[in-house]
Short mmCIF file of C-alpha atoms in Angstrom, two decimals:
data_model
loop_
_atom_site.label_atom_id
_atom_site.label_comp_id
_atom_site.label_asym_id
_atom_site.label_seq_id
_atom_site.Cartn_x
_atom_site.Cartn_y
_atom_site.Cartn_z
CA MET A 1 69.22 101.26 39.95
CA PRO A 2 67.80 101.27 43.60
CA ARG A 3 68.40 104.44 45.66
CA ILE A 4 71.13 104.17 48.30
CA THR A 5 70.38 106.56 51.31
CA GLY A 6 73.44 108.74 52.82
CA ARG A 7 75.94 107.35 50.34
CA THR A 8 76.56 107.58 46.59
CA ARG A 9 77.99 105.14 44.27
CA ILE A 10 80.79 106.33 42.09
CA SER A 11 82.53 104.20 39.40
CA GLY A 12 81.64 100.85 41.45
CA ARG A 13 82.71 102.25 44.78
CA THR A 14 80.33 103.57 47.61
CA ARG A 15 81.38 106.98 48.78
CA VAL A 16 80.12 107.68 52.42
CA THR A 17 78.50 110.90 52.87
CA GLY A 18 78.32 113.39 55.60
CA ARG A 19 74.70 112.16 56.85
CA SER A 20 76.34 108.46 57.15
CA ARG A 21 79.10 109.69 59.12
CA ALA A 22 76.70 111.46 61.46
CA VAL A 23 74.71 108.43 62.15
CA ALA A 24 77.90 106.59 62.79
CA ALA A 25 79.15 109.05 65.14
CA GLY A 26 75.83 109.03 66.94
CA PHE A 27 76.18 105.41 67.66
CA LEU A 28 79.77 105.45 68.68
CA LEU A 29 79.55 108.73 70.71
CA PRO A 30 78.13 106.78 73.78
CA ALA A 31 81.03 103.99 73.68
CA LEU A 32 83.56 106.81 73.01
CA LEU A 33 82.30 108.92 76.12
CA LEU A 34 82.47 105.65 78.56
CA LEU A 35 86.09 104.99 76.97
CA GLY A 36 87.22 108.43 77.46
CA ALA A 37 85.97 108.80 80.89
CA LEU A 38 86.93 105.11 82.19
CA VAL A 39 90.05 104.56 80.18
CA VAL A 40 91.76 107.81 78.51
CA TYR A 41 91.36 110.25 81.28
CA PRO A 42 92.62 107.91 84.03
CA ILE A 43 95.51 107.14 81.89
CA GLY A 44 96.37 110.56 81.36
CA TYR A 45 95.93 111.61 84.66
CA SER A 46 98.17 109.04 86.19
CA VAL A 47 100.95 109.96 83.49
CA ARG A 48 100.58 113.67 84.53
CA ARG A 49 100.44 112.65 88.44
CA SER A 50 103.58 110.41 87.92
CA LEU A 51 105.50 113.47 87.08
CA PHE A 52 104.76 115.53 90.77
CA ASP A 53 105.87 114.64 94.11
CA ARG A 54 103.93 113.36 96.81
CA SER A 55 101.72 116.19 97.78
CA GLY A 56 100.98 116.96 93.87
CA GLY A 57 102.13 120.57 94.04
CA THR A 58 105.75 120.21 92.88
CA PHE A 59 107.02 119.01 89.47
CA VAL A 60 109.70 116.34 89.89
CA GLY A 61 110.06 115.20 86.37
CA LEU A 62 111.26 111.58 86.24
CA ASP A 63 112.20 111.39 89.54
CA ASN A 64 109.46 108.80 90.53
CA TYR A 65 110.54 106.66 87.77
CA LEU A 66 114.13 106.72 89.10
CA ALA A 67 112.78 105.53 92.42
CA LEU A 68 111.85 102.28 90.70
CA VAL A 69 115.33 101.10 90.00
CA THR A 70 117.12 102.90 93.26
CA ASP A 71 114.50 102.23 96.03
CA ASP A 72 115.38 98.55 97.43
CA SER A 73 111.52 97.50 97.94
CA LEU A 74 110.67 98.73 94.35
CA ARG A 75 113.58 96.86 92.77
CA THR A 76 112.44 93.79 94.37
CA ALA A 77 108.96 94.29 92.97
CA VAL A 78 110.56 94.64 89.45
CA ARG A 79 112.71 91.63 89.78
CA ASN A 80 109.80 89.52 91.09
CA ASN A 81 107.55 90.56 88.19
CA LEU A 82 110.00 89.40 85.79
CA VAL A 83 110.24 86.07 87.61
CA TRP A 84 106.46 85.89 87.54
CA LEU A 85 106.33 86.91 83.76
CA VAL A 86 108.96 84.33 82.79
CA VAL A 87 107.81 81.47 85.12
CA ALA A 88 104.27 81.52 85.74
CA PRO A 89 102.62 81.39 82.18
CA ALA A 90 105.17 79.15 80.85
CA VAL A 91 104.56 76.63 83.69
CA ALA A 92 100.79 76.96 83.53
CA THR A 93 100.75 76.55 79.92
CA ALA A 94 103.08 73.54 79.79
CA LEU A 95 100.81 71.89 82.49
CA GLY A 96 97.74 72.72 80.51
CA LEU A 97 99.16 71.24 77.33
CA ILE A 98 100.22 68.05 79.17
CA PHE A 99 96.88 67.63 80.89
CA ALA A 100 94.93 68.20 77.66
CA VAL A 101 96.97 65.58 75.61
CA LEU A 102 97.40 62.95 78.26
CA THR A 103 93.49 62.95 79.12
CA GLU A 104 92.13 62.82 75.67
CA ARG A 105 92.01 59.24 75.12
CA VAL A 106 90.98 57.98 78.68
CA ARG A 107 87.70 57.35 79.74
CA TRP A 108 87.83 59.46 83.13
CA GLY A 109 89.59 62.46 81.14
CA THR A 110 86.44 64.60 81.42
CA ALA A 111 86.24 64.00 85.18
CA PHE A 112 90.00 64.73 85.52
CA LYS A 113 89.56 68.07 83.62
CA LEU A 114 86.82 69.05 85.71
CA VAL A 115 88.85 68.68 88.81
CA VAL A 116 91.80 70.47 87.34
CA PHE A 117 89.44 73.52 86.30
CA MET A 118 87.75 73.71 89.55
CA PRO A 119 90.15 76.16 91.17
CA MET A 120 89.01 78.60 88.56
CA ALA A 121 85.84 78.75 90.33
CA ILE A 122 87.41 80.02 93.34
CA SER A 123 88.25 83.63 94.24
CA MET A 124 92.13 84.86 94.31
CA LEU A 125 91.10 85.67 98.31
CA ALA A 126 90.07 82.35 98.98
CA ALA A 127 92.74 80.42 97.20
CA GLY A 128 95.44 82.64 98.96
CA ILE A 129 93.60 81.53 102.38
CA ILE A 130 93.85 78.04 101.51
CA PHE A 131 97.70 78.24 100.29
CA ARG A 132 98.22 79.98 103.47
CA LEU A 133 97.36 77.16 105.43
CA VAL A 134 98.99 74.67 102.90
CA TYR A 135 102.43 76.67 103.47
CA GLU A 136 101.73 76.79 106.96
CA GLN A 137 105.30 75.93 109.03
CA ASP A 138 103.77 73.55 111.64
CA PRO A 139 103.49 70.15 110.07
CA ASP A 140 100.27 69.63 112.13
CA ARG A 141 98.52 72.26 110.30
CA GLY A 142 100.35 72.78 106.72
CA VAL A 143 99.71 70.07 104.31
CA ALA A 144 102.81 70.81 102.36
CA ASN A 145 105.33 70.21 105.50
CA ALA A 146 103.26 67.42 106.79
CA VAL A 147 103.94 65.59 103.45
CA TRP A 148 107.85 66.84 103.35
CA VAL A 149 108.06 65.80 107.10
CA GLY A 150 106.64 62.33 106.36
CA VAL A 151 108.99 61.79 103.45
CA HIS A 152 112.04 62.91 105.14
CA ASP A 153 111.30 61.02 108.41
CA THR A 154 110.94 57.84 106.24
CA PHE A 155 114.63 58.13 105.18
CA ALA A 156 116.07 59.84 108.18
CA GLU A 157 115.65 58.82 111.61
CA ALA A 158 114.03 61.38 113.99
CA SER A 159 115.73 62.61 117.15
CA GLY A 160 114.51 60.87 120.50
CA PHE A 161 114.85 63.58 122.75
CA PRO A 162 115.04 67.00 121.00
CA ARG A 163 116.22 69.88 123.57
CA ALA A 164 117.25 67.48 126.43
CA ARG A 165 120.08 68.48 128.46
CA PRO A 166 121.76 68.41 131.66
CA LEU A 167 121.81 70.54 134.69
CA PRO A 168 124.95 72.38 135.77
CA VAL A 169 124.91 70.06 138.94
CA HIS A 170 124.91 66.84 136.87
CA PRO A 171 127.72 64.66 136.09
CA LEU A 172 127.74 65.68 132.55
CA LYS A 173 129.14 68.40 130.40
CA ALA A 174 128.87 69.84 126.90
CA ALA A 175 131.27 67.80 124.28
CA GLY A 176 130.80 70.15 121.41
CA ASP A 177 128.44 69.87 118.40
CA GLY A 178 125.47 69.31 120.86
CA ALA A 179 126.78 66.07 122.65
CA TYR A 180 127.47 65.70 126.34
CA GLU A 181 129.80 63.39 128.10
CA THR A 182 130.81 62.34 131.54
CA ARG A 183 132.98 64.58 133.52
CA THR A 184 135.46 61.65 134.60
CA PRO A 185 136.24 58.06 133.02
CA VAL A 186 133.76 55.47 134.18
CA ARG A 187 134.98 52.15 135.77
CA ALA A 188 133.54 48.71 136.16
CA GLY A 189 131.67 48.11 138.95
CA VAL A 190 130.92 51.62 139.66
CA PRO A 191 127.23 52.56 138.36
CA VAL A 192 126.96 55.30 136.06
CA LEU A 193 124.16 57.99 136.60
CA LEU A 194 123.27 59.87 133.24
CA PRO A 195 120.42 62.38 134.43
CA LEU A 196 118.57 64.75 131.83
CA VAL A 197 115.97 67.39 131.89
CA GLY A 198 114.04 69.15 129.48
CA VAL A 199 112.10 66.53 127.70
CA ALA A 200 108.65 67.27 126.95
CA PRO A 201 105.88 65.00 128.24
CA GLY A 202 104.82 64.23 124.91
CA ARG A 203 108.15 63.50 123.44
CA MET A 204 108.84 60.68 126.12
CA PRO A 205 108.58 57.13 124.81
CA LYS A 206 105.09 55.63 125.15
CA ASP A 207 106.40 52.49 126.84
CA ALA A 208 108.94 54.17 129.29
CA ARG A 209 108.93 52.45 132.71
CA PRO A 210 109.99 54.15 135.91
CA ALA A 211 113.67 54.44 136.29
CA HIS A 212 115.81 52.28 138.73
CA ALA A 213 119.17 52.89 140.30
CA PRO A 214 121.68 51.25 138.54
CA ALA A 215 122.92 47.75 139.63
CA THR A 216 126.45 46.30 139.53
CA ALA A 217 127.36 43.44 137.30
CA ASP A 218 130.71 41.71 136.77
CA GLY A 219 132.52 42.37 133.69
CA GLN A 220 130.29 45.13 132.84
CA VAL A 221 129.86 49.13 133.11
CA THR A 222 126.18 49.62 133.88
CA GLY A 223 124.30 52.68 134.45
CA THR A 224 120.80 54.16 134.20
CA ALA A 225 119.74 57.21 131.71
CA TRP A 226 116.67 58.89 133.07
CA LEU A 227 114.42 62.07 133.11
CA ASP A 228 115.58 63.59 136.39
CA PHE A 229 112.21 65.42 137.06
CA THR A 230 109.41 64.86 139.32
CA ARG A 231 105.92 65.85 138.31
CA GLY A 232 104.37 67.79 141.07
CA GLY A 233 107.82 69.10 142.44
CA GLY A 234 110.23 67.31 144.93
CA GLY A 235 113.14 64.83 144.20
CA LYS A 236 116.55 65.36 144.34
CA PRO A 237 118.99 65.93 141.56
CA ASN A 238 121.23 63.02 140.33
CA VAL A 239 119.16 60.74 142.10
CA VAL A 240 116.56 58.37 140.84
CA ASP A 241 113.39 59.15 142.71
CA ALA A 242 110.08 57.40 142.46
CA GLY A 243 108.10 57.97 139.33
CA GLU A 244 110.94 59.34 137.34
CA LEU A 245 110.97 57.58 133.84
CA GLY A 246 113.72 56.02 132.22
CA LEU A 247 114.94 57.55 128.64
CA LYS A 248 114.19 54.51 126.34
CA GLY A 249 116.37 54.34 123.03
CA LEU A 250 118.94 57.08 124.33
CA ARG A 251 122.39 55.99 122.75
CA ILE A 252 125.13 55.73 125.01
CA GLU A 253 128.86 55.46 123.67
CA ALA A 254 131.96 54.75 125.40
CA VAL A 255 134.64 56.89 123.68
CA ARG A 256 138.62 56.52 124.34
CA ASP A 257 141.03 58.32 122.29
CA GLY A 258 138.48 59.88 120.38
CA LYS A 259 137.34 56.74 119.29
CA VAL A 260 133.97 54.87 119.91
CA VAL A 261 134.89 51.64 121.35
CA ALA A 262 131.38 50.54 122.53
CA ALA A 263 128.02 51.58 122.40
CA ALA A 264 124.54 50.55 123.99
CA THR A 265 120.81 51.71 123.94
CA ALA A 266 119.04 52.62 127.22
CA ALA A 267 116.21 50.27 128.00
CA ALA A 268 112.51 51.06 129.04
CA ASP A 269 113.66 51.78 132.48
CA GLY A 270 117.00 53.79 131.35
CA SER A 271 119.20 50.91 132.39
CA PHE A 272 122.14 49.94 130.00
CA ALA A 273 125.26 47.82 130.02
CA LEU A 274 128.80 48.00 128.31
CA PRO A 275 131.54 45.33 128.34
CA ALA A 276 134.01 46.29 130.91
CA ASP A 277 137.08 45.28 128.65
CA ARG A 278 136.08 47.98 126.28
CA ALA A 279 134.75 50.58 128.19
CA ASP A 280 136.51 50.52 131.53
CA GLY A 281 138.40 53.74 131.92
CA ALA A 282 136.49 55.45 128.87
CA VAL A 283 134.30 58.51 128.89
CA LEU A 284 130.66 57.92 128.29
CA ARG A 285 129.09 60.07 125.51
CA LEU A 286 125.80 60.85 124.50
CA PRO A 287 125.89 61.73 120.99
CA ALA A 288 124.12 64.73 119.42
CA SER A 289 121.99 62.44 117.32
CA ASN A 290 119.89 61.96 120.69
CA PHE A 291 119.11 65.73 120.87
CA ARG A 292 118.83 66.96 117.37
CA GLU A 293 116.08 69.18 116.63
CA GLN A 294 112.77 67.56 115.35
CA TYR A 295 112.77 68.19 111.62
CA ASP A 296 109.92 70.81 110.73
CA GLY A 297 110.11 70.76 107.22
CA VAL A 298 110.53 73.70 104.63
CA GLU A 299 109.92 77.22 105.38
CA TRP A 300 107.83 77.87 102.36
CA LEU A 301 106.84 81.33 103.20
CA GLY A 302 110.46 82.35 104.05
CA PRO A 303 112.48 85.11 102.19
CA SER A 304 113.91 82.50 99.81
CA LEU A 305 110.78 80.41 98.72
CA VAL A 306 107.78 82.83 99.15
CA THR A 307 107.93 83.89 95.56
CA PRO A 308 108.01 80.13 94.28
CA ALA A 309 105.34 79.19 96.58
CA VAL A 310 102.89 81.76 95.72
CA ILE A 311 103.72 81.11 92.15
CA GLY A 312 102.74 77.52 93.06
CA ALA A 313 99.36 78.66 94.14
CA TYR A 314 98.80 80.61 90.62
CA VAL A 315 99.78 77.71 88.67
CA TRP A 316 97.25 75.56 90.71
CA MET A 317 94.52 78.05 89.89
CA TRP A 318 95.34 78.73 86.03
CA ALA A 319 96.51 75.29 84.74
CA GLY A 320 92.72 74.20 84.69
CA PHE A 321 92.35 77.45 82.33
CA ALA A 322 95.12 76.53 80.10
CA MET A 323 94.03 73.06 79.78
CA VAL A 324 90.46 73.99 78.77
CA LEU A 325 91.44 76.22 75.88
CA ILE A 326 94.18 73.71 74.88
CA GLY A 327 91.84 70.86 74.86
CA ALA A 328 89.37 72.85 72.72
CA GLY A 329 92.21 73.52 69.90
CA LEU A 330 93.42 69.78 70.55
CA ALA A 331 89.60 68.70 69.55
CA ALA A 332 90.03 70.63 66.17
CA VAL A 333 93.37 68.97 65.12
CA PRO A 334 92.91 66.53 62.02
CA ARG A 335 93.12 62.95 63.42
CA GLU A 336 94.12 61.80 59.90
CA LEU A 337 97.39 63.76 60.38
CA LEU A 338 98.17 62.02 63.48
CA GLU A 339 97.20 58.54 62.18
CA ALA A 340 99.29 59.05 59.05
CA ALA A 341 102.52 60.10 61.30
CA ARG A 342 101.71 56.78 63.19
CA VAL A 343 101.44 54.86 60.33
CA ASP A 344 104.74 56.11 58.92
CA GLY A 345 106.51 54.69 62.03
CA ALA A 346 106.45 57.92 64.27
CA ASN A 347 106.37 57.09 68.01
CA GLU A 348 103.87 59.23 70.19
CA TRP A 349 106.64 61.53 71.37
CA GLN A 350 107.57 62.37 67.74
CA VAL A 351 103.81 62.91 66.95
CA PHE A 352 103.46 65.19 69.90
CA ARG A 353 106.43 67.19 69.32
CA ARG A 354 106.45 67.49 65.39
CA ILE A 355 102.61 67.48 64.83
CA THR A 356 100.66 68.12 67.58
CA VAL A 357 102.47 70.96 69.17
CA PRO A 358 103.10 72.77 65.86
CA LEU A 359 99.26 72.48 65.00
CA LEU A 360 98.49 73.82 68.48
CA ALA A 361 100.96 76.69 68.17
CA PRO A 362 98.16 79.55 67.78
CA VAL A 363 96.35 78.28 70.72
CA LEU A 364 99.44 78.05 72.98
CA VAL A 365 100.34 81.55 71.77
CA VAL A 366 96.79 82.84 73.01
CA VAL A 367 97.00 81.14 76.21
CA LEU A 368 100.67 82.43 76.95
CA VAL A 369 99.70 85.91 75.99
CA THR A 370 96.62 85.82 78.33
CA LEU A 371 98.65 84.77 81.25
CA MET A 372 101.41 87.03 80.74
CA ILE A 373 99.02 89.91 80.81
CA ASN A 374 97.36 88.28 84.06
CA VAL A 375 100.54 87.79 85.85
CA LEU A 376 101.44 91.59 85.51
CA LYS A 377 98.29 92.56 87.62
CA VAL A 378 98.76 89.77 90.23
CA PHE A 379 98.07 91.18 93.84
CA ASP A 380 95.59 88.94 95.77
CA LEU A 381 97.62 86.08 96.09
CA VAL A 382 100.87 87.80 97.10
CA PHE A 383 99.02 90.03 99.53
CA VAL A 384 97.22 87.21 101.27
CA ILE A 385 99.96 84.35 101.16
CA ALA A 386 102.99 86.13 102.01
CA PRO A 387 103.01 87.03 105.60
CA GLY A 388 104.08 90.22 106.81
CA SER A 389 107.84 89.32 107.58
CA ALA A 390 108.10 88.13 104.02
CA GLN A 391 105.98 90.59 102.15
CA ASP A 392 108.74 92.74 100.95
CA ASP A 393 110.66 89.58 99.36
CA ALA A 394 107.62 88.69 97.58
CA ASN A 395 106.72 92.02 96.37
CA VAL A 396 105.37 92.84 92.94
CA LEU A 397 104.28 95.99 91.23
CA ALA A 398 100.73 95.50 91.57
CA LEU A 399 101.31 94.96 95.55
CA GLN A 400 103.72 98.00 95.40
CA LEU A 401 101.03 100.02 93.70
CA TYR A 402 98.65 99.27 96.37
CA ARG A 403 101.13 99.88 99.10
CA SER A 404 102.38 103.01 97.61
CA SER A 405 98.84 104.66 96.80
CA PHE A 406 96.89 103.65 100.13
CA GLY A 407 97.59 104.14 103.83
CA THR A 408 99.03 106.95 106.09
CA ASP A 409 102.65 106.74 104.05
CA ALA A 410 101.01 107.03 100.64
CA ASP A 411 103.07 108.45 97.67
CA LEU A 412 100.76 109.23 94.81
CA GLY A 413 103.39 110.08 92.55
CA VAL A 414 105.28 106.73 92.76
CA GLY A 415 102.07 104.95 92.81
CA SER A 416 101.11 106.63 89.54
CA ALA A 417 104.44 106.06 88.12
CA ILE A 418 104.04 102.17 89.15
CA ALA A 419 100.66 102.25 87.35
CA VAL A 420 102.46 103.83 83.92
CA VAL A 421 105.07 101.11 84.16
CA LEU A 422 102.60 98.38 84.65
CA LEU A 423 100.90 100.00 81.55
CA LEU A 424 103.84 100.07 79.34
CA LEU A 425 104.65 96.57 80.20
CA VAL A 426 101.33 95.20 79.21
CA LEU A 427 101.00 97.29 75.96
CA PRO A 428 103.71 95.26 73.91
CA VAL A 429 101.83 92.21 75.01
CA MET A 430 98.61 93.28 73.76
CA VAL A 431 100.08 94.54 70.48
CA VAL A 432 101.20 91.06 69.71
CA ASN A 433 97.87 89.91 70.43
CA ILE A 434 96.10 92.09 68.33
CA ARG A 435 98.38 91.53 65.44
CA ARG A 436 97.92 87.89 65.71
CA ILE A 437 94.14 88.28 65.92
CA ARG A 438 94.42 90.24 62.61
CA ARG A 439 96.44 87.70 60.96
CA GLU A 440 93.92 84.98 61.78
CA SER A 441 91.15 86.99 60.73
CA ARG A 442 92.86 87.50 57.14
CA ARG A 443 92.75 83.67 56.65
#
């Protein structure tokens, strides 16, 4: 029987001797030292520091942990982290599954997967800057609002003259809800003047023409609606001066006893006419639809939508990661099972739900767990995308950890408590992942 150095064979088993243990310990010692210095010691120090006050000199017990549920900003961070934990991994995994399945059979599937995976090559900081611009409120700069405003204006007519208004000396008065009306009823044969100010040059119709004083006409109530403003100064109020433009498209309504009895639209030179048999003795009203503020889209980075907006940026980055892993698992699915199900009469949805998804369950769990661990540490996107006015509403634990641990108002006790809580949140997910890996290795 050959000699075994460092161990003795007894009753069919190998007994490890002290020498072999020493050799193994020698190999493991550098790794253990690094693990202790970089992992165990920081964790232990953070746990100890979380039990002391801001200065580190007074023991406060669990007060720093209680602050996590009593302080408003910390409660918001905990609540947002729960939203992140539930929504972001599930959405990214679902999109990855859909992309992987739908692109499996198409010829350009590889190119599509490459495009979807490309955001993974971008750093979180760069992605945050990109989406900060995407979510800009100004439709001329923010892509999201440019698309949203374009769709909105397709189905809802935009106001022609937002912020237009009469001056106090004009023959118009406020009629409530943003509308204006003449101070006195109008009469046939008496021209009506409807001067307004406050229209920006860029909002004037391109084909507006110089306004003219209203002319009288038999059987009609006539008038002129114009911008009572002369460039370069000069001019008189309530008088159509040379160079002043007509308010083309302005809607004028004749109202009697609260009902609209006639309506007209101003021509390019601001002139309009209403039938006398309806408008004589009525009040002319400029409805609020003429002056409604231009629709500027959605406030994506406002207090109510900032967290979903940041989650959208995260999903944009990590859906490609999920797609690649799920696609690799999908390539290992036996094709004969799918074909057998189709031969037995199953449609594509049944094949997907009853065969593809169950066979991909181990891969889906890996992706989901990995993303859950990742979102608990998200910091860059929130810090870059959320503006200062909405950062408290988008706050998460990792961001609060940074805010509490650095700066002139740092509280290392609270910061350490947040770090410990993040560790405790990650541990159950890691335990589930380790057990799953062990089960896989036994097969």
